[in-house]
mmCIF file of C-alpha atoms in Angstrom:
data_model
loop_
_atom_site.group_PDB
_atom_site.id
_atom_site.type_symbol
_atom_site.label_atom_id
_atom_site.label_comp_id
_atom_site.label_asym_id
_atom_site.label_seq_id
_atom_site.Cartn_x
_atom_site.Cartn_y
_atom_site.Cartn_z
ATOM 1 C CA UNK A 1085 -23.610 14.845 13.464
ATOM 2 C CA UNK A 1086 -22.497 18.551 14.265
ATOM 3 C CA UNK A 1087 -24.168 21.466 13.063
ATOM 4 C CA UNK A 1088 -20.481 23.050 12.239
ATOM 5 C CA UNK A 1089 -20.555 24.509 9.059
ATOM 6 C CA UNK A 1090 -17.790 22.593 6.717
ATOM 7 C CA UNK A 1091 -15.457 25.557 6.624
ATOM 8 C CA UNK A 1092 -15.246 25.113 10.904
ATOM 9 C CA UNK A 1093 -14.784 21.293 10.599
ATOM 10 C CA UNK A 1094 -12.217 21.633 7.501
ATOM 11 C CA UNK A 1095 -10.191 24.069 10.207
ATOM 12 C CA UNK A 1096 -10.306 21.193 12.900
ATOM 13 C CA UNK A 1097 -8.656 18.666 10.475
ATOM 14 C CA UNK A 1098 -4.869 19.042 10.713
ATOM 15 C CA UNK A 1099 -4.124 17.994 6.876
ATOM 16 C CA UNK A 1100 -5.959 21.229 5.806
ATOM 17 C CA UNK A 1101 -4.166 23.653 8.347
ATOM 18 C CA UNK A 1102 -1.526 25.129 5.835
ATOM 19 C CA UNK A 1103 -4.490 25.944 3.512
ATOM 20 C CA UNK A 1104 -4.840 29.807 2.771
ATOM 21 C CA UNK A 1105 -8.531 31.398 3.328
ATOM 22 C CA UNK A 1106 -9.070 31.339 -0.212
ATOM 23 C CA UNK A 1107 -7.902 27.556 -0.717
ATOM 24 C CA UNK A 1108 -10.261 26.625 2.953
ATOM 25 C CA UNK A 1109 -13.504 28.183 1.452
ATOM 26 C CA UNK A 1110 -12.906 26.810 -2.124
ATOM 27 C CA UNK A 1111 -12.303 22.898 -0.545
ATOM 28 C CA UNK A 1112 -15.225 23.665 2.423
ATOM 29 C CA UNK A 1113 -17.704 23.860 -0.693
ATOM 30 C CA UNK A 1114 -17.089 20.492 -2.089
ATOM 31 C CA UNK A 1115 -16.622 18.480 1.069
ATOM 32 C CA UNK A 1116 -19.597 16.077 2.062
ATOM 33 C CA UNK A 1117 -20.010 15.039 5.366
ATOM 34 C CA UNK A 1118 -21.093 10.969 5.538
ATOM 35 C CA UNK A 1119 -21.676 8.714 8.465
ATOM 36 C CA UNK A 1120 -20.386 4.967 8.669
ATOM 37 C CA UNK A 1121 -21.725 2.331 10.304
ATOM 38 C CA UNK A 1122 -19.762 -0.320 12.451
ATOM 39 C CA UNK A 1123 -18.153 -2.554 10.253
ATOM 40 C CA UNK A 1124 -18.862 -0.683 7.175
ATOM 41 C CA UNK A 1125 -16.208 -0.647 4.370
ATOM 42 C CA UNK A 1126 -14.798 2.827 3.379
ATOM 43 C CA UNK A 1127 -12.583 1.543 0.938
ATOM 44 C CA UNK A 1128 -11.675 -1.984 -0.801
ATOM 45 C CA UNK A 1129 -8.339 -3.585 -1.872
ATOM 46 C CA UNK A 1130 -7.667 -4.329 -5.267
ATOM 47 C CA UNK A 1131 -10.721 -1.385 -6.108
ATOM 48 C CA UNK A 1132 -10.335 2.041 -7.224
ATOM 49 C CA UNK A 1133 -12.574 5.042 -5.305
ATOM 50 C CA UNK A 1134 -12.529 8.623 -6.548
ATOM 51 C CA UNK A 1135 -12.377 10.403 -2.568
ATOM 52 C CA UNK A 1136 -10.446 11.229 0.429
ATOM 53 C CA UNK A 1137 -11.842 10.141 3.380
ATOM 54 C CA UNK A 1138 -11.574 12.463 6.809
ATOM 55 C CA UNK A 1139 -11.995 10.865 10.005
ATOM 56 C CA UNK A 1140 -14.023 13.423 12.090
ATOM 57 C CA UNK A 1141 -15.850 11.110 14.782
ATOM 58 C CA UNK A 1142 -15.242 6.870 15.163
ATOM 59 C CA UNK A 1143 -12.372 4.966 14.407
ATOM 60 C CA UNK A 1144 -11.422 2.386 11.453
ATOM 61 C CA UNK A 1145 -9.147 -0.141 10.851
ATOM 62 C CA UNK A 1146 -6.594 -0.892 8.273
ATOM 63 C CA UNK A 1147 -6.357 -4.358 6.693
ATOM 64 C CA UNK A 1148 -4.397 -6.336 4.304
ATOM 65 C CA UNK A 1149 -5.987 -9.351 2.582
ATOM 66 C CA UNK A 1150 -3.789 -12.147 0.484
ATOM 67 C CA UNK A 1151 -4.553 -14.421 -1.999
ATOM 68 C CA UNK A 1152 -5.791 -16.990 0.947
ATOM 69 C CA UNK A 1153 -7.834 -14.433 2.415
ATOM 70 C CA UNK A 1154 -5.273 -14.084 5.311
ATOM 71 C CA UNK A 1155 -6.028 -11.144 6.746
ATOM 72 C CA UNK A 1156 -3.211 -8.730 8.618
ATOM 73 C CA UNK A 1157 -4.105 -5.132 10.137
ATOM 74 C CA UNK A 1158 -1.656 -2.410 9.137
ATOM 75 C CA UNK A 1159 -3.134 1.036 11.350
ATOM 76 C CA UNK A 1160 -5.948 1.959 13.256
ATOM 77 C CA UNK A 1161 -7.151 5.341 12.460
ATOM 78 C CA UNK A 1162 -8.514 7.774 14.302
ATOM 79 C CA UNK A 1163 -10.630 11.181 14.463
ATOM 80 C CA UNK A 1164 -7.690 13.756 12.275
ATOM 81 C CA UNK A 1165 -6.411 10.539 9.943
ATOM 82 C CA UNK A 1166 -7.409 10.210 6.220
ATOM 83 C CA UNK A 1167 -8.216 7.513 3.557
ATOM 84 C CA UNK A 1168 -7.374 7.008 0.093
ATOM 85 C CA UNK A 1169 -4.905 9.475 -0.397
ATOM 86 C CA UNK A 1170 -2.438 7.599 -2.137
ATOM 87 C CA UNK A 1171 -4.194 5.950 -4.823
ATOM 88 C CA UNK A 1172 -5.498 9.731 -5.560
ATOM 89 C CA UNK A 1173 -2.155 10.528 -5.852
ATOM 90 C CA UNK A 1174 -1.279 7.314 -8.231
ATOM 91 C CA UNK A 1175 -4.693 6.679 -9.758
ATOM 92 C CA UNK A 1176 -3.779 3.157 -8.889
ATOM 93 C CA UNK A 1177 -6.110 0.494 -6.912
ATOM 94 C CA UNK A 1178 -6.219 0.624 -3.034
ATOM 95 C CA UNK A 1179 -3.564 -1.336 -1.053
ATOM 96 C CA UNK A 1180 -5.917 -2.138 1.726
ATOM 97 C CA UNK A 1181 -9.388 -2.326 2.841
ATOM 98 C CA UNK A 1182 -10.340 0.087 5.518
ATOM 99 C CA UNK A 1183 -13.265 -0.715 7.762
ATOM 100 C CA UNK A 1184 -14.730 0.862 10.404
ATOM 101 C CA UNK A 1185 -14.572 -0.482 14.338
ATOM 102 C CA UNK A 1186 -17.552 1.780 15.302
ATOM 103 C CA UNK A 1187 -20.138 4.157 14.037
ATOM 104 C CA UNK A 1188 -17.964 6.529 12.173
ATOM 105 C CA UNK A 1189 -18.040 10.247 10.364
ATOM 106 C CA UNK A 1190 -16.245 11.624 7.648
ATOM 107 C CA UNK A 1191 -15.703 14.280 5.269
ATOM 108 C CA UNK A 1192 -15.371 13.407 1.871
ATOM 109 C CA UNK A 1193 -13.529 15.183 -0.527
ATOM 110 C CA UNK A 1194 -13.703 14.137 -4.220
ATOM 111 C CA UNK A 1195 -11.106 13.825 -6.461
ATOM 112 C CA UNK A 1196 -10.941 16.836 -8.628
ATOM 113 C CA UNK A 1197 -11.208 19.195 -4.568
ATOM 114 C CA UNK A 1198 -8.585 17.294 -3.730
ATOM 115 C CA UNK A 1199 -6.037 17.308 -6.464
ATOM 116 C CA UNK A 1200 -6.596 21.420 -6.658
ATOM 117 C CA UNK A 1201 -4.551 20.606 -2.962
ATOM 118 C CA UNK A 1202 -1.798 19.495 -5.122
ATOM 119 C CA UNK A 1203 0.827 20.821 -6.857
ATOM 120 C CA UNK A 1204 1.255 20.772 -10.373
ATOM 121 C CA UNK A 1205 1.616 16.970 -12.024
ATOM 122 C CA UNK A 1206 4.834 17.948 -13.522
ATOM 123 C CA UNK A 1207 6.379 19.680 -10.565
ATOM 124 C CA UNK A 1208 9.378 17.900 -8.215
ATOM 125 C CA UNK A 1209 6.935 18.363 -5.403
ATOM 126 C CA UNK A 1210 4.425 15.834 -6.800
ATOM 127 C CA UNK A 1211 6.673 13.287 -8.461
ATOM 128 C CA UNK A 1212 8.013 12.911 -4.725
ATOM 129 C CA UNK A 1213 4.923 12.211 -3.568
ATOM 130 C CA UNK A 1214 4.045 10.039 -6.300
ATOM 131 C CA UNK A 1215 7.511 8.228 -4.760
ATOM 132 C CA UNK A 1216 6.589 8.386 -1.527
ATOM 133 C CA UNK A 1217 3.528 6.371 -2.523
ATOM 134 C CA UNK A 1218 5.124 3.962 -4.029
ATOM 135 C CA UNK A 1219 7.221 3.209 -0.561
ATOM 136 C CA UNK A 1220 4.236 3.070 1.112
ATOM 137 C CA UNK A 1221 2.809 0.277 -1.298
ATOM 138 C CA UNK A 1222 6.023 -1.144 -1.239
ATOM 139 C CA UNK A 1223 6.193 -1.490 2.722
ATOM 140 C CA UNK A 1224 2.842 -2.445 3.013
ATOM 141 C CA UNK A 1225 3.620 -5.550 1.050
ATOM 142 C CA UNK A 1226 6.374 -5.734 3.100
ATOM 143 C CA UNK A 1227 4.645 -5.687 6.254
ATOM 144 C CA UNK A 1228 1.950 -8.377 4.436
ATOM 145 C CA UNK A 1229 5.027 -10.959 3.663
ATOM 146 C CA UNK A 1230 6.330 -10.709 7.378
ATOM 147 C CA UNK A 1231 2.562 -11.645 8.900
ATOM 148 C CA UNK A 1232 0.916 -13.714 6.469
ATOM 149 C CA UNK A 1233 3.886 -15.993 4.478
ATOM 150 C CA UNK A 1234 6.293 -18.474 5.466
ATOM 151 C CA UNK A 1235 10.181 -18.239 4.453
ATOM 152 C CA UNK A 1236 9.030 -19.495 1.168
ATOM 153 C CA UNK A 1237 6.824 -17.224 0.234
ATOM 154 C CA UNK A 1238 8.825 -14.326 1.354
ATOM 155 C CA UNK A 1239 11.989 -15.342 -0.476
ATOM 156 C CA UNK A 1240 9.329 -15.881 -3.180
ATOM 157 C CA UNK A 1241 8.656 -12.409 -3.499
ATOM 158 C CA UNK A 1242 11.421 -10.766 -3.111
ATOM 159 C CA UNK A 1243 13.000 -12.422 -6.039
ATOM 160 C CA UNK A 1244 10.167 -11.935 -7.990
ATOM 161 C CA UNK A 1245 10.617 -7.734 -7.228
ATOM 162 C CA UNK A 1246 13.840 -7.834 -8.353
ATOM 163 C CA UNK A 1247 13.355 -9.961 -11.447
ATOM 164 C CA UNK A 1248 12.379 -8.038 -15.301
ATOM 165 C CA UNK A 1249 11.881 -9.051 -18.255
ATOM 166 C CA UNK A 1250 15.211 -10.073 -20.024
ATOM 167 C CA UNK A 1251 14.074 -9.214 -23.771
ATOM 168 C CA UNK A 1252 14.090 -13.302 -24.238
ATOM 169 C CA UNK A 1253 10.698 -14.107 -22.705
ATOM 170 C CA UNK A 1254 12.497 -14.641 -19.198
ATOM 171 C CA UNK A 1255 12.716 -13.185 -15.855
ATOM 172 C CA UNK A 1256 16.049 -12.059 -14.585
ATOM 173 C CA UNK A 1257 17.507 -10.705 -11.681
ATOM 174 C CA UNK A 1258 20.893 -9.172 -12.866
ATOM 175 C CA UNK A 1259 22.152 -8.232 -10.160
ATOM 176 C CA UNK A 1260 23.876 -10.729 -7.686
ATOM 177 C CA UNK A 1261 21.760 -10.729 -4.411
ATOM 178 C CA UNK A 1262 23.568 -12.208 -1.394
ATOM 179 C CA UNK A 1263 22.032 -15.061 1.027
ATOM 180 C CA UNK A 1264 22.605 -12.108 4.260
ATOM 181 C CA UNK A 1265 20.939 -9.419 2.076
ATOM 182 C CA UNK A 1266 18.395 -11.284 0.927
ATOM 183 C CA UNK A 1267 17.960 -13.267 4.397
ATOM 184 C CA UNK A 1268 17.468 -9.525 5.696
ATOM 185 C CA UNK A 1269 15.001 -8.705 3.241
ATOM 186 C CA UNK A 1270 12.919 -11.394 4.352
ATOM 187 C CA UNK A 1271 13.538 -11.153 8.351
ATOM 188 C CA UNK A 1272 15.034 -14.710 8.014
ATOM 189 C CA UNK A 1273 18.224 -16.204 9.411
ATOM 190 C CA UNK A 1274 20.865 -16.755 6.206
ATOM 191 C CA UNK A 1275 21.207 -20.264 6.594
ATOM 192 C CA UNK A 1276 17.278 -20.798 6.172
ATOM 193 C CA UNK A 1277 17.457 -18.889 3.098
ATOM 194 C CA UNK A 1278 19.838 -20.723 1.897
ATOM 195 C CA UNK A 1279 17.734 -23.775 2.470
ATOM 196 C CA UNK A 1280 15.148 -21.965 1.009
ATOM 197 C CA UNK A 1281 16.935 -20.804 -2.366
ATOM 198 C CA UNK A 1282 18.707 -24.198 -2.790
ATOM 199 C CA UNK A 1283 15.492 -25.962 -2.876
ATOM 200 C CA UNK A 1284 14.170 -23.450 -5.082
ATOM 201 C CA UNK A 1285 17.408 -24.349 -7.413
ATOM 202 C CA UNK A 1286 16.550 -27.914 -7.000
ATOM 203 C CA UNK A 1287 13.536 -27.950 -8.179
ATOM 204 C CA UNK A 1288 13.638 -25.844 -10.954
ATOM 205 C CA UNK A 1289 11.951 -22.378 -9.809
ATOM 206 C CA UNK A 1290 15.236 -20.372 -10.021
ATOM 207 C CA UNK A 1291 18.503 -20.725 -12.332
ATOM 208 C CA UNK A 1292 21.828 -19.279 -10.836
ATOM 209 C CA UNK A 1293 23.810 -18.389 -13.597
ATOM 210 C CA UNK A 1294 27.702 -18.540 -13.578
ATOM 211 C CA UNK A 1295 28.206 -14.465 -13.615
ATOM 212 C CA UNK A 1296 25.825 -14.761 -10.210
ATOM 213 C CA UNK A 1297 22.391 -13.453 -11.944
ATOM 214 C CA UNK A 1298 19.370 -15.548 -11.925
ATOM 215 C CA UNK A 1299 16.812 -16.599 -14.472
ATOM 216 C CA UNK A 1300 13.413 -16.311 -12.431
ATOM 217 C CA UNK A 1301 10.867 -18.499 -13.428
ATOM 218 C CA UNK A 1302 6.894 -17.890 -13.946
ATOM 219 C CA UNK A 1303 5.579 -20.433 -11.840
ATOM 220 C CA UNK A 1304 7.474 -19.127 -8.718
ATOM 221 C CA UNK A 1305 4.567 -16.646 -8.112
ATOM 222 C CA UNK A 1306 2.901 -19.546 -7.045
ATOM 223 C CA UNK A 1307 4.724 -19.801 -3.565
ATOM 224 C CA UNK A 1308 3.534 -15.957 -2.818
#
């Protein structure tokens, strides 16, 4: 690894470049410099860590996982890219597992360095980033559906998004969603959604009502 000090490597990472001298030295005195093997895991889906992860040498991949253990790869990341950011941000479980292609360093910064990056919890600035965090998740699913699931499961989904909880023990989507929109949604052509959602009717995983809302039910989770 380099003999830089941590206050010369936190100036080479581009995510720290706005920082003021004060803010540099106070972050280059809790970061910890680590080294990954090949094929190591940085972070795991589904599983909370408590850093942010700086790619200084190496490279690492990005990967989804499903239910089947289906496995689709979302980014590669290089030397200047960092992990676990946004379930700092959200305090909510990772959305993918990053693992590393080669031999890789980082600087890791803990949770309490990083959120003195932040701005204040109740501030505009970080409920947009708590928003933007939640698009990310969002199209990471997204990007999941399209690789791993068939029509089915992607139609599946989507409905399932839409649907809450009615007050009656029920799923409902409220809204009426159109076969186009919806066949967009799912990167489908409209006629096979409508296959899709008509066999859906038929066999009792969906319940059009007359006013064009749908009752949702459990077991359709079981297609995603």
């Amino acid at each position: 690894m380099s003999m830089l000090s941590n206050l010369e490597l936190l100036r080479r990472v581009p995510l720290f470049s706005a920082l003021t001298g004060a803010q540099s030295a106070s972050i280059a005195d809790a970061i910890v410099k680590k080294r990954f093997k090949r094929a190591e895991m940085v972070v795991e889906q589904g599983k909370k860590s408590d850093a942010l992860y700086i790619i200084l040498t190496g490279r690492a991949r990005v990967m989804s996982t499903d239910s089947r253990g289906r496995e689709v790869i979302l980014a590669t990341l290089q030397p200047g890219d960092y992990i676990g950011e946004m379930s700092l941000i959200d305090d909510e479980p990772h959305s993918a597992t990053v693992r590393t292609e080669v031999q890789t360093d980082v600087l890791m910064l803990d949770r309490e360095a990083f959120s003195r990056c932040l701005p204040e919890t109740n501030s505009m600035s970080f409920n947009i980033l708590r928003g933007l965090v939640a698009r990310l998740r969002h199209a990471d699913r997204k990007i999941e559906s399209l690789a791993l699931m068939d029509v089915y499961g992607r139609v599946a989904r989507s409905l399932l998004e839409f649907a809450v909880d009615d007050g009656a023990g029920n799923k409902k989507i409220r809204e009426k969603i159109s076969r186009q929109d919806l066949a967009k949604m799912v990167g489908a052509s409209r006629e096979m959604v409508s296959r899709v959602m008509k066999d859906l009717e038929e066999r009792g995983f969906v319940d059009t009502q007359e006013d064009g809302s749908m009752i949702v039910k459990e077991r359709l989770s079981s297609l995603t």
